[in-house]
């Protein structure tokens, strides 16, 4: 691949949620700060919503890593499409009840309560983190709400963080789930990245991967990626990765607009920004039309139009 060509140690734009690449971009850092403050104050339910590809799972993994440094026991459920019973069993296993699968409902609930009390007596707090929460069946959401009724006279025995797509808001807006909605004390909506944030994102990830040169992405290239991706981090990663491959194939050391156009054309669901399409048409016409249009071609290449 292009790692050696650009002097990197690893691929900078993979789609796996590698927390080494978690950047202090405004929307994600603000969300992480909110989560830590809310958990520190003992709030019961916290919700983070974002469109597909906006970095929810990356934020979720970063939160888990951060909580490892706290007096905290975390339970993580990445796929919550579970029955109420399966949810309780998964939660019990995550907090250290090793024989959870052998226990029936009443006994299981009792053991969960005893384990949570034990954790609290150790001076720790418990956090259940649910990713892709929009996939959770309604009866399982209600079971989760009932589970959070476990509490002492002064505090909840565990807190819940829900990460989900916007459909989660629609689900929680149902009349049948209004009791849980009222328990959500903090919410955050992950935004897409601005054009300036995309440019910073590209350079920072490249440098964390080991790149040590000047700007790897030219300003026009970064702007094209920002426009085509609409600021969605997952699409930014895909286009940046393919742009690097294109530049490597041509032996170029800086990512330029033409590399990004090739990447966009190779990616389903992503369109070349309007002006790029006009320029491509003009360039193609100039090559075919001869000397008169050749002047137009030169003007385009020199940045005059």
Coordinates of C-alpha atoms in Angstrom, one line a residue:
X1 CA 0.0 0.0 0.0
X2 CA 1.0 3.7 0.3
X3 CA 2.3 3.7 3.9
X4 CA 6.0 3.7 3.0
X5 CA 5.4 6.1 0.1
X6 CA 4.1 8.8 2.5
X7 CA 6.4 7.8 5.4
X8 CA 3.7 6.6 7.7
X9 CA 3.6 3.8 10.3
X10 CA 0.0 2.8 9.8
X11 CA -3.0 3.5 7.6
X12 CA -4.5 6.8 8.8
X13 CA -8.0 6.5 7.4
X14 CA -9.3 3.1 8.3
X15 CA -13.0 2.6 9.2
X16 CA -12.3 0.7 12.4
X17 CA -13.0 2.8 15.6
X18 CA -9.3 3.1 16.6
X19 CA -9.3 5.4 19.5
X20 CA -5.6 6.4 18.8
X21 CA -7.2 8.6 16.1
X22 CA -9.8 10.2 18.3
X23 CA -9.3 13.9 17.7
X24 CA -10.3 16.9 19.8
X25 CA -12.6 18.2 17.1
X26 CA -15.3 20.6 18.6
X27 CA -18.4 18.4 18.3
X28 CA -16.7 15.1 19.5
X29 CA -14.7 16.6 22.3
X30 CA -17.8 18.6 23.5
X31 CA -19.8 15.4 23.5
X32 CA -17.1 13.5 25.5
X33 CA -16.9 16.3 28.0
X34 CA -20.7 16.3 28.5
X35 CA -20.7 12.5 29.0
X36 CA -17.9 12.7 31.7
X37 CA -19.6 15.6 33.5
X38 CA -23.0 13.9 33.4
X39 CA -21.6 10.6 34.6
X40 CA -19.7 12.3 37.4
X41 CA -22.9 13.9 38.6
X42 CA -24.7 10.6 38.8
X43 CA -27.4 11.2 36.2
X44 CA -29.4 8.2 35.3
X45 CA -29.8 8.3 31.5
X46 CA -27.7 10.1 28.9
X47 CA -28.3 10.0 25.2
X48 CA -26.0 10.7 22.2
X49 CA -27.5 10.7 18.8
X50 CA -25.8 11.1 15.4
X51 CA -26.3 10.2 11.8
X52 CA -24.7 7.2 10.2
X53 CA -20.9 7.7 10.0
X54 CA -20.6 10.6 12.4
X55 CA -18.3 8.8 14.8
X56 CA -20.7 7.5 17.5
X57 CA -18.8 4.2 17.9
X58 CA -15.5 6.0 18.1
X59 CA -16.8 8.3 20.8
X60 CA -18.3 5.2 22.6
X61 CA -14.9 3.4 22.6
X62 CA -13.1 6.6 23.7
X63 CA -15.5 6.9 26.6
X64 CA -14.9 3.3 27.6
X65 CA -11.2 3.8 27.5
X66 CA -11.5 7.0 29.6
X67 CA -13.6 5.3 32.2
X68 CA -11.0 2.6 32.7
X69 CA -9.0 5.3 34.5
X70 CA -11.9 6.0 36.8
X71 CA -13.2 4.1 39.8
X72 CA -15.8 2.6 37.5
X73 CA -17.2 -0.7 36.3
X74 CA -18.4 -0.6 32.7
X75 CA -20.9 -2.8 30.9
X76 CA -20.8 -2.5 27.1
X77 CA -23.5 -3.8 24.8
X78 CA -22.6 -3.2 21.1
X79 CA -25.6 -5.0 19.7
X80 CA -28.7 -4.4 21.7
X81 CA -31.2 -6.3 19.5
X82 CA -31.9 -8.5 22.5
X83 CA -34.9 -9.8 24.4
X84 CA -35.4 -8.3 27.9
X85 CA -34.1 -11.6 29.4
X86 CA -31.0 -11.5 27.1
X87 CA -30.4 -7.9 28.0
X88 CA -30.4 -8.7 31.8
X89 CA -28.1 -11.7 31.2
X90 CA -25.6 -9.6 29.1
X91 CA -25.6 -6.9 31.7
X92 CA -25.0 -9.4 34.5
X93 CA -22.1 -11.0 32.7
X94 CA -20.5 -7.6 32.0
X95 CA -20.6 -6.6 35.7
X96 CA -19.0 -9.8 36.8
X97 CA -21.8 -12.3 37.6
X98 CA -20.1 -15.3 36.0
X99 CA -23.0 -17.7 36.4
X100 CA -25.6 -15.3 35.0
X101 CA -26.7 -17.6 32.2
X102 CA -27.7 -20.3 34.8
X103 CA -30.0 -17.9 36.7
X104 CA -33.7 -17.4 36.1
X105 CA -35.4 -14.0 36.1
X106 CA -36.1 -13.4 39.8
X107 CA -32.8 -14.8 41.0
X108 CA -30.9 -13.0 38.2
X109 CA -32.5 -9.6 39.2
X110 CA -31.6 -10.3 42.8
X111 CA -27.9 -11.1 42.0
X112 CA -27.7 -8.0 39.8
X113 CA -28.9 -5.9 42.7
X114 CA -26.4 -7.5 45.1
X115 CA -23.5 -7.1 42.7
X116 CA -24.4 -3.4 42.1
X117 CA -24.5 -2.8 45.9
X118 CA -21.1 -4.5 46.2
X119 CA -19.6 -2.3 43.6
X120 CA -21.0 0.8 45.3
X121 CA -19.6 -0.3 48.6
X122 CA -16.2 -0.5 47.0
X123 CA -16.4 3.2 46.2
X124 CA -17.0 2.6 42.5
X125 CA -19.9 3.4 40.1
X126 CA -21.4 1.4 37.3
X127 CA -22.1 2.5 33.8
X128 CA -24.0 0.6 31.1
X129 CA -23.1 1.8 27.6
X130 CA -25.4 0.7 24.8
X131 CA -24.3 1.3 21.2
X132 CA -26.7 1.3 18.2
X133 CA -29.5 1.8 20.7
X134 CA -32.1 2.4 18.0
X135 CA -32.0 -1.3 17.3
X136 CA -33.3 -2.2 20.8
X137 CA -36.9 -3.6 20.8
X138 CA -39.4 -1.5 22.7
X139 CA -40.0 -4.2 25.3
X140 CA -36.3 -4.4 25.9
X141 CA -36.1 -0.6 26.4
X142 CA -38.9 -0.9 28.9
X143 CA -37.0 -3.7 30.7
X144 CA -33.9 -1.5 30.8
X145 CA -36.0 1.3 32.4
X146 CA -37.3 -1.1 35.1
X147 CA -33.8 -2.3 35.7
X148 CA -32.7 1.2 36.5
X149 CA -35.2 1.3 39.4
X150 CA -32.4 -0.4 41.4
X151 CA -31.1 2.3 43.7
X152 CA -30.3 3.2 47.2
X153 CA -31.9 6.0 49.2
X154 CA -29.3 8.5 47.9
X155 CA -28.2 7.4 44.4
X156 CA -28.8 5.2 41.4
X157 CA -26.9 1.9 41.4
X158 CA -25.9 2.3 37.7
X159 CA -26.1 4.8 34.9
X160 CA -27.0 4.3 31.3
X161 CA -25.5 5.9 28.2
X162 CA -27.4 5.4 24.9
X163 CA -25.7 5.9 21.5
X164 CA -27.9 5.8 18.5
X165 CA -29.0 7.1 15.2
X166 CA -31.8 9.7 14.9
X167 CA -34.4 6.9 14.8
X168 CA -33.7 6.5 18.5
X169 CA -35.4 9.9 19.2
X170 CA -38.4 8.7 17.3
X171 CA -38.6 5.5 19.3
X172 CA -38.3 7.3 22.6
X173 CA -41.0 9.8 21.5
X174 CA -43.6 7.1 21.6
X175 CA -46.2 7.5 24.3
X176 CA -45.5 4.1 25.7
X177 CA -41.9 5.1 26.4
X178 CA -42.6 8.5 27.9
X179 CA -41.4 7.4 31.4
X180 CA -37.9 6.6 30.1
X181 CA -37.8 9.8 28.0
X182 CA -38.4 11.8 31.2
X183 CA -35.4 10.1 32.8
X184 CA -32.9 11.3 30.1
X185 CA -31.2 14.2 31.8
X186 CA -28.6 15.0 29.2
X187 CA -28.7 14.6 25.4
X188 CA -26.2 15.5 22.7
X189 CA -26.6 15.5 18.9
X190 CA -23.3 14.8 17.0
X191 CA -22.9 17.2 14.2
X192 CA -21.0 16.7 10.9
X193 CA -17.7 18.4 10.4
X194 CA -17.3 21.9 9.0
X195 CA -15.0 22.5 6.0
X196 CA -12.3 23.8 8.4
X197 CA -12.7 20.8 10.7
X198 CA -12.4 18.4 7.8
X199 CA -9.1 20.0 6.8
X200 CA -7.8 19.8 10.4
X201 CA -9.1 16.2 10.7
X202 CA -7.2 15.1 7.5
X203 CA -3.9 16.6 8.6
X204 CA -4.1 15.4 12.2
X205 CA -4.9 11.8 11.3
X206 CA -2.1 11.7 8.8
X207 CA 0.3 13.0 11.5
X208 CA -0.9 10.5 14.0
X209 CA -0.2 7.8 11.5
X210 CA 3.4 9.0 11.2
X211 CA 3.4 11.5 8.4
X212 CA 6.0 14.2 8.9
X213 CA 6.0 16.3 5.8
X214 CA 4.2 19.6 5.0
X215 CA 0.5 19.6 4.4
X216 CA -0.4 16.2 2.9
X217 CA -3.7 17.5 1.4
X218 CA -3.7 20.6 -0.7
X219 CA -6.4 23.1 0.2
X220 CA -8.5 22.4 -2.9
X221 CA -8.3 18.7 -2.2
X222 CA -9.4 19.1 1.4
X223 CA -12.3 21.3 0.3
X224 CA -13.4 18.8 -2.3
X225 CA -13.4 16.0 0.3
X226 CA -15.4 18.2 2.7
X227 CA -18.0 19.1 0.1
X228 CA -18.4 15.5 -1.3
X229 CA -18.5 13.9 2.1
X230 CA -20.8 16.6 3.6
X231 CA -18.6 16.5 6.6
X232 CA -19.5 12.9 7.6
X233 CA -16.3 11.4 9.1
X234 CA -16.8 7.9 7.7
X235 CA -17.1 9.3 4.2
X236 CA -14.1 11.6 4.8
X237 CA -12.1 8.5 5.7
X238 CA -13.2 6.6 2.6
X239 CA -12.4 9.5 0.2
X240 CA -9.1 10.3 1.9
X241 CA -7.9 6.7 1.7
X242 CA -8.8 6.4 -1.9
X243 CA -7.2 9.7 -2.7
X244 CA -4.0 8.5 -1.1
X245 CA -4.1 5.4 -3.2
X246 CA -4.6 7.5 -6.3
X247 CA -1.7 9.7 -5.5
X248 CA 0.5 6.7 -4.7
X249 CA -0.4 5.1 -8.1
X250 CA 0.7 8.3 -9.9
X251 CA 3.8 8.7 -7.7
X252 CA 2.6 12.0 -6.3
X253 CA 3.5 13.1 -2.8
X254 CA 0.7 15.6 -2.2
X255 CA -3.0 15.0 -2.5
X256 CA -4.5 17.2 -5.2
X257 CA -8.0 17.8 -6.5
X258 CA -7.6 15.3 -9.4
X259 CA -6.8 12.5 -6.9
X260 CA -10.0 13.4 -4.9
X261 CA -12.1 13.4 -8.0
X262 CA -10.9 9.9 -8.9
X263 CA -11.7 8.8 -5.3
X264 CA -15.2 10.3 -5.5
X265 CA -15.9 8.6 -8.8
X266 CA -15.0 5.3 -7.3
X267 CA -17.3 5.7 -4.3
X268 CA -21.0 4.9 -4.5
X269 CA -23.4 7.4 -3.0
X270 CA -20.9 10.3 -3.3
X271 CA -21.1 12.9 -6.1
X272 CA -18.4 15.1 -7.5
X273 CA -19.0 18.7 -6.3
X274 CA -20.7 20.8 -9.0
X275 CA -17.8 23.0 -10.0
X276 CA -15.6 20.0 -10.4
X277 CA -18.0 18.5 -12.9
X278 CA -18.0 21.8 -14.9
X279 CA -14.2 21.8 -14.9
X280 CA -14.0 18.2 -16.0
X281 CA -16.4 18.9 -18.9
X282 CA -14.4 22.0 -19.9
X283 CA -11.2 20.1 -19.8
X284 CA -12.6 17.2 -21.9
X285 CA -14.1 19.6 -24.4
X286 CA -10.8 21.5 -24.7
X287 CA -8.9 18.4 -25.5
X288 CA -11.3 17.4 -28.2
X289 CA -11.9 20.8 -29.8
X290 CA -8.4 21.9 -30.7
X291 CA -6.5 25.1 -30.4
X292 CA -9.3 27.5 -29.6
X293 CA -10.5 25.4 -26.8
X294 CA -6.9 24.7 -25.9
X295 CA -6.7 28.3 -24.7
X296 CA -9.6 27.6 -22.4
X297 CA -7.8 24.5 -21.2
X298 CA -4.7 26.5 -20.3
X299 CA -6.8 29.1 -18.6
X300 CA -8.4 26.4 -16.4
X301 CA -5.1 24.9 -15.6
X302 CA -3.6 28.2 -14.6
X303 CA -6.5 28.9 -12.3
X304 CA -7.9 31.8 -14.4
X305 CA -11.4 30.4 -14.4

